Amino acid sequence: MDARLNLMASPVAAKALKHIIAAHTVLAESTLPAATRELVMLRASQINGCAGCIDMHTKEAAHAGETSVRLNLVAAWREATVFTDAERAALELTEQGTRIADAAGGVTDEVWANAAKHYDEDQLAALVCVIAVINAFNRGNVITQQPAGDYQPGQHG
């Protein structure tokens, strides 16, 4: 499979993506746990059908020590017993934040309140931004049909 477009070869797209990548880097420095960030990015990527990001975040999480059991159960997290209450709250926020068009009201007050029980204000801000940034990456990759499977952990810095 070949991508429709090499976004990084386009001066306009490369310049725009540079800012999204910089935002991603800032979020990696936040106090939001790294495991939570990876689970959130993986779940949003699954929902959006972004093979490139599923490949990347599965491999990055495994490289950081995440178990294959947890990675394999992200898609069915509601029925899985391997996630903490905080991770479950983050995954629910991710799903509602990713499926905005499917939920007429966006993220419900109940889901927000549950996330706020587990994360402080800075972590909530980071969580919201992680969800927004991964959705931006997903959309660019899905639109241009970026292929997956060859990603190596640490490949993008």
Short mmCIF file of N, CA and C in Angstrom, two decimals:
data_model
loop_
_atom_site.label_atom_id
_atom_site.label_comp_id
_atom_site.label_asym_id
_atom_site.label_seq_id
_atom_site.Cartn_x
_atom_site.Cartn_y
_atom_site.Cartn_z
N MET A 1 0.85 -1.18 0.00
CA MET A 1 0.00 0.00 0.00
C MET A 1 0.89 1.24 0.00
N ASP A 2 0.54 2.19 -0.81
CA ASP A 2 1.25 3.46 -0.86
C ASP A 2 0.33 4.57 -0.38
N ALA A 3 0.92 5.52 0.33
CA ALA A 3 0.14 6.67 0.79
C ALA A 3 -0.27 7.52 -0.41
N ARG A 4 -1.40 8.17 -0.26
CA ARG A 4 -1.88 9.07 -1.31
C ARG A 4 -0.98 10.29 -1.47
N LEU A 5 -0.38 10.69 -0.34
CA LEU A 5 0.38 11.94 -0.31
C LEU A 5 1.41 11.84 0.79
N ASN A 6 2.61 12.33 0.53
CA ASN A 6 3.64 12.43 1.55
C ASN A 6 3.50 13.81 2.18
N LEU A 7 2.85 13.85 3.32
CA LEU A 7 2.58 15.15 3.96
C LEU A 7 3.86 15.90 4.30
N MET A 8 4.89 15.18 4.70
CA MET A 8 6.14 15.85 5.09
C MET A 8 6.90 16.41 3.89
N ALA A 9 6.54 16.01 2.67
CA ALA A 9 7.17 16.55 1.47
C ALA A 9 6.50 17.84 1.02
N SER A 10 5.36 18.13 1.58
CA SER A 10 4.64 19.36 1.25
C SER A 10 5.07 20.46 2.21
N PRO A 11 5.59 21.57 1.71
CA PRO A 11 6.02 22.65 2.60
C PRO A 11 4.91 23.15 3.53
N VAL A 12 3.71 23.24 3.02
CA VAL A 12 2.59 23.72 3.83
C VAL A 12 2.24 22.71 4.91
N ALA A 13 2.05 21.45 4.52
CA ALA A 13 1.69 20.42 5.49
C ALA A 13 2.80 20.20 6.50
N ALA A 14 4.04 20.16 6.03
CA ALA A 14 5.17 19.94 6.95
C ALA A 14 5.24 21.04 8.00
N LYS A 15 5.00 22.27 7.58
CA LYS A 15 5.03 23.39 8.53
C LYS A 15 3.90 23.26 9.56
N ALA A 16 2.72 22.90 9.10
CA ALA A 16 1.59 22.73 10.02
C ALA A 16 1.83 21.55 10.96
N LEU A 17 2.30 20.43 10.42
CA LEU A 17 2.53 19.24 11.23
C LEU A 17 3.64 19.45 12.24
N LYS A 18 4.59 20.32 11.93
CA LYS A 18 5.66 20.64 12.88
C LYS A 18 5.08 21.15 14.19
N HIS A 19 4.02 21.94 14.10
CA HIS A 19 3.38 22.49 15.30
C HIS A 19 2.61 21.41 16.06
N ILE A 20 1.96 20.51 15.34
CA ILE A 20 1.24 19.42 16.00
C ILE A 20 2.23 18.48 16.69
N ILE A 21 3.34 18.21 16.04
CA ILE A 21 4.39 17.37 16.63
C ILE A 21 4.96 18.05 17.87
N ALA A 22 5.15 19.36 17.82
CA ALA A 22 5.65 20.10 18.99
C ALA A 22 4.66 20.00 20.15
N ALA A 23 3.38 20.07 19.85
CA ALA A 23 2.36 19.92 20.90
C ALA A 23 2.44 18.54 21.52
N HIS A 24 2.62 17.53 20.69
CA HIS A 24 2.76 16.16 21.18
C HIS A 24 3.96 16.04 22.12
N THR A 25 5.05 16.69 21.78
CA THR A 25 6.27 16.66 22.60
C THR A 25 6.03 17.31 23.95
N VAL A 26 5.33 18.44 23.97
CA VAL A 26 5.00 19.11 25.23
C VAL A 26 4.15 18.21 26.11
N LEU A 27 3.20 17.53 25.52
CA LEU A 27 2.30 16.66 26.29
C LEU A 27 3.05 15.47 26.89
N ALA A 28 4.11 15.03 26.23
CA ALA A 28 4.92 13.93 26.77
C ALA A 28 5.63 14.35 28.04
N GLU A 29 5.79 15.66 28.24
CA GLU A 29 6.44 16.19 29.44
C GLU A 29 5.45 16.49 30.56
N SER A 30 4.17 16.25 30.33
CA SER A 30 3.15 16.55 31.33
C SER A 30 3.17 15.52 32.45
N THR A 31 2.39 15.78 33.49
CA THR A 31 2.29 14.82 34.60
C THR A 31 1.24 13.73 34.35
N LEU A 32 0.58 13.78 33.23
CA LEU A 32 -0.33 12.70 32.87
C LEU A 32 0.51 11.45 32.66
N PRO A 33 0.21 10.33 33.33
CA PRO A 33 1.05 9.14 33.21
C PRO A 33 1.25 8.70 31.76
N ALA A 34 2.49 8.31 31.45
CA ALA A 34 2.83 7.89 30.08
C ALA A 34 1.96 6.72 29.62
N ALA A 35 1.68 5.78 30.52
CA ALA A 35 0.83 4.64 30.14
C ALA A 35 -0.56 5.12 29.74
N THR A 36 -1.09 6.07 30.48
CA THR A 36 -2.41 6.61 30.15
C THR A 36 -2.39 7.29 28.79
N ARG A 37 -1.36 8.09 28.54
CA ARG A 37 -1.25 8.76 27.23
C ARG A 37 -1.25 7.74 26.11
N GLU A 38 -0.47 6.68 26.24
CA GLU A 38 -0.39 5.67 25.17
C GLU A 38 -1.72 4.95 24.99
N LEU A 39 -2.38 4.59 26.10
CA LEU A 39 -3.68 3.92 26.00
C LEU A 39 -4.70 4.81 25.31
N VAL A 40 -4.69 6.09 25.66
CA VAL A 40 -5.62 7.05 25.06
C VAL A 40 -5.34 7.19 23.56
N MET A 41 -4.07 7.33 23.20
CA MET A 41 -3.75 7.48 21.78
C MET A 41 -4.09 6.21 21.00
N LEU A 42 -3.87 5.07 21.61
CA LEU A 42 -4.23 3.81 20.96
C LEU A 42 -5.74 3.71 20.77
N ARG A 43 -6.51 4.03 21.81
CA ARG A 43 -7.98 3.90 21.71
C ARG A 43 -8.54 4.84 20.66
N ALA A 44 -8.12 6.09 20.67
CA ALA A 44 -8.62 7.03 19.65
C ALA A 44 -8.26 6.54 18.26
N SER A 45 -7.06 6.04 18.09
CA SER A 45 -6.61 5.54 16.79
C SER A 45 -7.42 4.33 16.33
N GLN A 46 -7.80 3.46 17.29
CA GLN A 46 -8.66 2.33 16.95
C GLN A 46 -10.02 2.82 16.46
N ILE A 47 -10.59 3.77 17.17
CA ILE A 47 -11.90 4.31 16.80
C ILE A 47 -11.85 4.92 15.41
N ASN A 48 -10.77 5.65 15.13
CA ASN A 48 -10.65 6.35 13.85
C ASN A 48 -10.12 5.48 12.72
N GLY A 49 -9.74 4.24 13.03
CA GLY A 49 -9.22 3.36 11.99
C GLY A 49 -7.89 3.80 11.44
N CYS A 50 -7.05 4.38 12.28
CA CYS A 50 -5.74 4.88 11.84
C CYS A 50 -4.68 3.80 12.07
N ALA A 51 -4.40 3.03 11.04
CA ALA A 51 -3.46 1.91 11.15
C ALA A 51 -2.07 2.38 11.56
N GLY A 52 -1.61 3.50 11.01
CA GLY A 52 -0.28 4.00 11.33
C GLY A 52 -0.13 4.33 12.80
N CYS A 53 -1.13 4.98 13.37
CA CYS A 53 -1.06 5.34 14.78
C CYS A 53 -1.29 4.13 15.69
N ILE A 54 -2.11 3.18 15.26
CA ILE A 54 -2.29 1.95 16.04
C ILE A 54 -0.94 1.22 16.09
N ASP A 55 -0.28 1.12 14.96
CA ASP A 55 1.03 0.49 14.88
C ASP A 55 2.02 1.20 15.81
N MET A 56 2.10 2.51 15.69
CA MET A 56 3.05 3.29 16.47
C MET A 56 2.79 3.17 17.98
N HIS A 57 1.57 3.41 18.39
CA HIS A 57 1.30 3.48 19.83
C HIS A 57 1.26 2.12 20.50
N THR A 58 0.94 1.08 19.76
CA THR A 58 1.05 -0.27 20.31
C THR A 58 2.52 -0.60 20.56
N LYS A 59 3.36 -0.31 19.58
CA LYS A 59 4.78 -0.61 19.70
C LYS A 59 5.47 0.27 20.74
N GLU A 60 5.13 1.56 20.78
CA GLU A 60 5.74 2.45 21.78
C GLU A 60 5.34 2.02 23.19
N ALA A 61 4.09 1.66 23.38
CA ALA A 61 3.62 1.24 24.70
C ALA A 61 4.31 -0.06 25.12
N ALA A 62 4.42 -1.00 24.21
CA ALA A 62 5.09 -2.27 24.52
C ALA A 62 6.56 -2.03 24.85
N HIS A 63 7.18 -1.17 24.08
CA HIS A 63 8.59 -0.83 24.31
C HIS A 63 8.79 -0.19 25.69
N ALA A 64 7.79 0.55 26.16
CA ALA A 64 7.86 1.20 27.47
C ALA A 64 7.46 0.26 28.60
N GLY A 65 7.12 -0.99 28.26
CA GLY A 65 6.82 -1.97 29.29
C GLY A 65 5.35 -2.35 29.44
N GLU A 66 4.49 -1.80 28.60
CA GLU A 66 3.08 -2.15 28.68
C GLU A 66 2.92 -3.63 28.31
N THR A 67 1.97 -4.30 28.95
CA THR A 67 1.78 -5.73 28.69
C THR A 67 0.93 -5.95 27.44
N SER A 68 1.16 -7.09 26.80
CA SER A 68 0.36 -7.43 25.62
C SER A 68 -1.10 -7.64 26.00
N VAL A 69 -1.37 -8.14 27.19
CA VAL A 69 -2.76 -8.33 27.62
C VAL A 69 -3.50 -7.00 27.63
N ARG A 70 -2.92 -6.00 28.25
CA ARG A 70 -3.58 -4.68 28.31
C ARG A 70 -3.72 -4.07 26.92
N LEU A 71 -2.68 -4.16 26.11
CA LEU A 71 -2.75 -3.61 24.76
C LEU A 71 -3.82 -4.31 23.93
N ASN A 72 -3.93 -5.61 24.07
CA ASN A 72 -4.93 -6.36 23.32
C ASN A 72 -6.35 -6.08 23.79
N LEU A 73 -6.50 -5.61 25.03
CA LEU A 73 -7.84 -5.38 25.57
C LEU A 73 -8.30 -3.93 25.51
N VAL A 74 -7.49 -3.04 24.98
CA VAL A 74 -7.89 -1.63 24.91
C VAL A 74 -9.20 -1.47 24.15
N ALA A 75 -9.37 -2.18 23.06
CA ALA A 75 -10.59 -2.05 22.25
C ALA A 75 -11.84 -2.51 23.01
N ALA A 76 -11.65 -3.34 24.03
CA ALA A 76 -12.78 -3.86 24.83
C ALA A 76 -12.59 -3.51 26.30
N TRP A 77 -12.10 -2.31 26.57
CA TRP A 77 -11.72 -1.92 27.93
C TRP A 77 -12.86 -1.99 28.93
N ARG A 78 -14.08 -1.79 28.49
CA ARG A 78 -15.22 -1.81 29.43
C ARG A 78 -15.38 -3.18 30.10
N GLU A 79 -15.09 -4.22 29.36
CA GLU A 79 -15.25 -5.58 29.88
C GLU A 79 -13.96 -6.14 30.47
N ALA A 80 -12.88 -5.40 30.38
CA ALA A 80 -11.58 -5.88 30.85
C ALA A 80 -11.33 -5.45 32.29
N THR A 81 -10.67 -6.31 33.04
CA THR A 81 -10.39 -6.03 34.45
C THR A 81 -8.97 -5.52 34.67
N VAL A 82 -8.23 -5.28 33.61
CA VAL A 82 -6.81 -4.95 33.72
C VAL A 82 -6.50 -3.45 33.76
N PHE A 83 -7.54 -2.62 33.72
CA PHE A 83 -7.33 -1.17 33.72
C PHE A 83 -7.76 -0.57 35.05
N THR A 84 -7.04 0.45 35.49
CA THR A 84 -7.39 1.13 36.72
C THR A 84 -8.64 1.99 36.50
N ASP A 85 -9.25 2.44 37.59
CA ASP A 85 -10.41 3.33 37.46
C ASP A 85 -10.02 4.62 36.74
N ALA A 86 -8.83 5.12 37.02
CA ALA A 86 -8.36 6.34 36.35
C ALA A 86 -8.20 6.11 34.85
N GLU A 87 -7.61 4.99 34.47
CA GLU A 87 -7.45 4.68 33.04
C GLU A 87 -8.79 4.50 32.37
N ARG A 88 -9.71 3.88 33.06
CA ARG A 88 -11.06 3.68 32.50
C ARG A 88 -11.74 5.04 32.26
N ALA A 89 -11.57 5.96 33.21
CA ALA A 89 -12.14 7.31 33.05
C ALA A 89 -11.51 8.01 31.85
N ALA A 90 -10.20 7.86 31.68
CA ALA A 90 -9.50 8.47 30.54
C ALA A 90 -9.96 7.85 29.22
N LEU A 91 -10.15 6.54 29.21
CA LEU A 91 -10.60 5.87 27.99
C LEU A 91 -12.03 6.29 27.62
N GLU A 92 -12.88 6.45 28.62
CA GLU A 92 -14.26 6.91 28.35
C GLU A 92 -14.25 8.34 27.81
N LEU A 93 -13.43 9.20 28.41
CA LEU A 93 -13.31 10.58 27.91
C LEU A 93 -12.77 10.57 26.48
N THR A 94 -11.84 9.70 26.21
CA THR A 94 -11.28 9.58 24.87
C THR A 94 -12.35 9.18 23.86
N GLU A 95 -13.14 8.19 24.22
CA GLU A 95 -14.19 7.74 23.29
C GLU A 95 -15.19 8.85 23.02
N GLN A 96 -15.68 9.51 24.06
CA GLN A 96 -16.66 10.57 23.82
C GLN A 96 -16.03 11.77 23.12
N GLY A 97 -14.77 12.08 23.45
CA GLY A 97 -14.08 13.19 22.79
C GLY A 97 -13.74 12.91 21.34
N THR A 98 -13.58 11.65 21.01
CA THR A 98 -13.27 11.25 19.63
C THR A 98 -14.55 11.12 18.80
N ARG A 99 -15.61 10.69 19.43
CA ARG A 99 -16.89 10.46 18.72
C ARG A 99 -17.85 11.63 18.91
N ILE A 100 -17.35 12.83 18.86
CA ILE A 100 -18.17 14.02 19.09
C ILE A 100 -19.40 14.04 18.19
N ALA A 101 -19.23 13.71 16.94
CA ALA A 101 -20.36 13.75 16.01
C ALA A 101 -21.41 12.69 16.34
N ASP A 102 -21.01 11.61 16.98
CA ASP A 102 -21.94 10.54 17.33
C ASP A 102 -22.76 10.85 18.58
N ALA A 103 -22.22 11.71 19.43
CA ALA A 103 -22.90 12.04 20.69
C ALA A 103 -23.33 13.51 20.60
N ALA A 104 -24.60 13.73 20.45
CA ALA A 104 -25.12 15.07 20.19
C ALA A 104 -24.58 16.13 21.15
N GLY A 105 -24.38 15.77 22.39
CA GLY A 105 -23.89 16.75 23.37
C GLY A 105 -22.40 16.73 23.58
N GLY A 106 -21.66 15.93 22.82
CA GLY A 106 -20.22 15.82 23.03
C GLY A 106 -19.93 15.01 24.27
N VAL A 107 -19.00 15.46 25.08
CA VAL A 107 -18.63 14.77 26.31
C VAL A 107 -19.66 15.10 27.39
N THR A 108 -20.21 14.07 28.01
CA THR A 108 -21.23 14.30 29.03
C THR A 108 -20.62 14.83 30.32
N ASP A 109 -21.44 15.49 31.11
CA ASP A 109 -20.99 15.98 32.42
C ASP A 109 -20.55 14.83 33.31
N GLU A 110 -21.24 13.70 33.22
CA GLU A 110 -20.91 12.54 34.04
C GLU A 110 -19.51 12.01 33.70
N VAL A 111 -19.18 11.92 32.43
CA VAL A 111 -17.87 11.43 32.01
C VAL A 111 -16.78 12.42 32.43
N TRP A 112 -17.07 13.70 32.28
CA TRP A 112 -16.10 14.72 32.70
C TRP A 112 -15.86 14.66 34.21
N ALA A 113 -16.93 14.56 34.97
CA ALA A 113 -16.81 14.51 36.44
C ALA A 113 -16.03 13.27 36.87
N ASN A 114 -16.24 12.16 36.21
CA ASN A 114 -15.50 10.95 36.54
C ASN A 114 -14.02 11.13 36.27
N ALA A 115 -13.67 11.72 35.15
CA ALA A 115 -12.26 11.98 34.84
C ALA A 115 -11.66 12.95 35.86
N ALA A 116 -12.44 13.95 36.26
CA ALA A 116 -11.96 14.95 37.22
C ALA A 116 -11.72 14.34 38.61
N LYS A 117 -12.34 13.22 38.90
CA LYS A 117 -12.09 12.52 40.17
C LYS A 117 -10.70 11.91 40.21
N HIS A 118 -10.14 11.62 39.04
CA HIS A 118 -8.88 10.88 38.96
C HIS A 118 -7.69 11.72 38.54
N TYR A 119 -7.94 12.88 37.95
CA TYR A 119 -6.86 13.69 37.40
C TYR A 119 -6.99 15.13 37.89
N ASP A 120 -5.84 15.75 38.19
CA ASP A 120 -5.88 17.15 38.59
C ASP A 120 -6.08 18.03 37.34
N GLU A 121 -6.18 19.32 37.55
CA GLU A 121 -6.50 20.22 36.44
C GLU A 121 -5.46 20.18 35.33
N ASP A 122 -4.17 20.14 35.69
CA ASP A 122 -3.12 20.07 34.67
C ASP A 122 -3.19 18.76 33.90
N GLN A 123 -3.45 17.67 34.60
CA GLN A 123 -3.57 16.38 33.94
C GLN A 123 -4.80 16.32 33.04
N LEU A 124 -5.90 16.92 33.50
CA LEU A 124 -7.10 16.98 32.65
C LEU A 124 -6.82 17.78 31.39
N ALA A 125 -6.12 18.91 31.55
CA ALA A 125 -5.77 19.72 30.38
C ALA A 125 -4.90 18.91 29.42
N ALA A 126 -3.94 18.19 29.96
CA ALA A 126 -3.07 17.35 29.11
C ALA A 126 -3.89 16.27 28.43
N LEU A 127 -4.81 15.66 29.17
CA LEU A 127 -5.66 14.60 28.62
C LEU A 127 -6.50 15.12 27.46
N VAL A 128 -7.11 16.27 27.65
CA VAL A 128 -7.91 16.88 26.57
C VAL A 128 -7.03 17.14 25.35
N CYS A 129 -5.83 17.67 25.58
CA CYS A 129 -4.95 17.98 24.46
C CYS A 129 -4.42 16.73 23.78
N VAL A 130 -4.12 15.67 24.55
CA VAL A 130 -3.68 14.41 23.95
C VAL A 130 -4.78 13.87 23.02
N ILE A 131 -6.01 13.92 23.49
CA ILE A 131 -7.14 13.44 22.68
C ILE A 131 -7.26 14.28 21.40
N ALA A 132 -7.14 15.58 21.52
CA ALA A 132 -7.24 16.46 20.35
C ALA A 132 -6.10 16.23 19.37
N VAL A 133 -4.88 16.12 19.88
CA VAL A 133 -3.71 15.95 19.01
C VAL A 133 -3.75 14.61 18.29
N ILE A 134 -4.07 13.52 19.01
CA ILE A 134 -4.09 12.22 18.34
C ILE A 134 -5.20 12.18 17.29
N ASN A 135 -6.31 12.84 17.55
CA ASN A 135 -7.36 12.89 16.55
C ASN A 135 -6.90 13.65 15.31
N ALA A 136 -6.11 14.68 15.48
CA ALA A 136 -5.57 15.41 14.32
C ALA A 136 -4.63 14.51 13.52
N PHE A 137 -3.72 13.81 14.21
CA PHE A 137 -2.83 12.87 13.51
C PHE A 137 -3.63 11.79 12.80
N ASN A 138 -4.62 11.22 13.49
CA ASN A 138 -5.44 10.16 12.89
C ASN A 138 -6.09 10.63 11.61
N ARG A 139 -6.68 11.80 11.64
CA ARG A 139 -7.40 12.29 10.47
C ARG A 139 -6.47 12.50 9.29
N GLY A 140 -5.30 13.09 9.53
CA GLY A 140 -4.34 13.26 8.44
C GLY A 140 -3.90 11.94 7.85
N ASN A 141 -3.62 10.97 8.71
CA ASN A 141 -3.17 9.66 8.24
C ASN A 141 -4.26 8.89 7.50
N VAL A 142 -5.49 8.95 8.02
CA VAL A 142 -6.58 8.23 7.36
C VAL A 142 -6.91 8.86 6.01
N ILE A 143 -6.96 10.16 5.94
CA ILE A 143 -7.27 10.85 4.68
C ILE A 143 -6.24 10.50 3.61
N THR A 144 -4.96 10.45 4.00
CA THR A 144 -3.91 10.19 3.02
C THR A 144 -3.53 8.71 2.93
N GLN A 145 -4.23 7.86 3.68
CA GLN A 145 -4.02 6.40 3.67
C GLN A 145 -2.57 6.02 3.94
N GLN A 146 -2.03 6.52 5.04
CA GLN A 146 -0.67 6.17 5.42
C GLN A 146 -0.60 4.68 5.78
N PRO A 147 0.35 3.95 5.20
CA PRO A 147 0.47 2.52 5.49
C PRO A 147 1.05 2.28 6.89
N ALA A 148 0.85 1.08 7.39
CA ALA A 148 1.33 0.74 8.73
C ALA A 148 2.06 -0.59 8.71
N GLY A 149 2.82 -0.81 9.78
CA GLY A 149 3.47 -2.09 9.98
C GLY A 149 4.98 -2.00 10.12
N ASP A 150 5.57 -0.94 9.61
CA ASP A 150 7.02 -0.84 9.63
C ASP A 150 7.57 0.05 10.74
N TYR A 151 6.70 0.59 11.57
CA TYR A 151 7.16 1.52 12.62
C TYR A 151 8.08 0.82 13.60
N GLN A 152 9.14 1.52 14.00
CA GLN A 152 10.07 1.05 15.03
C GLN A 152 10.00 2.01 16.21
N PRO A 153 9.94 1.49 17.45
CA PRO A 153 9.87 2.36 18.63
C PRO A 153 11.00 3.40 18.62
N GLY A 154 10.61 4.65 18.92
CA GLY A 154 11.57 5.75 18.95
C GLY A 154 11.87 6.35 17.58
N GLN A 155 11.25 5.83 16.57
CA GLN A 155 11.53 6.26 15.19
C GLN A 155 11.33 7.76 14.99
N HIS A 156 10.34 8.32 15.65
CA HIS A 156 10.04 9.75 15.45
C HIS A 156 10.54 10.61 16.60
N GLY A 157 11.58 10.17 17.24
CA GLY A 157 12.20 10.99 18.26
C GLY A 157 11.81 10.58 19.59
#
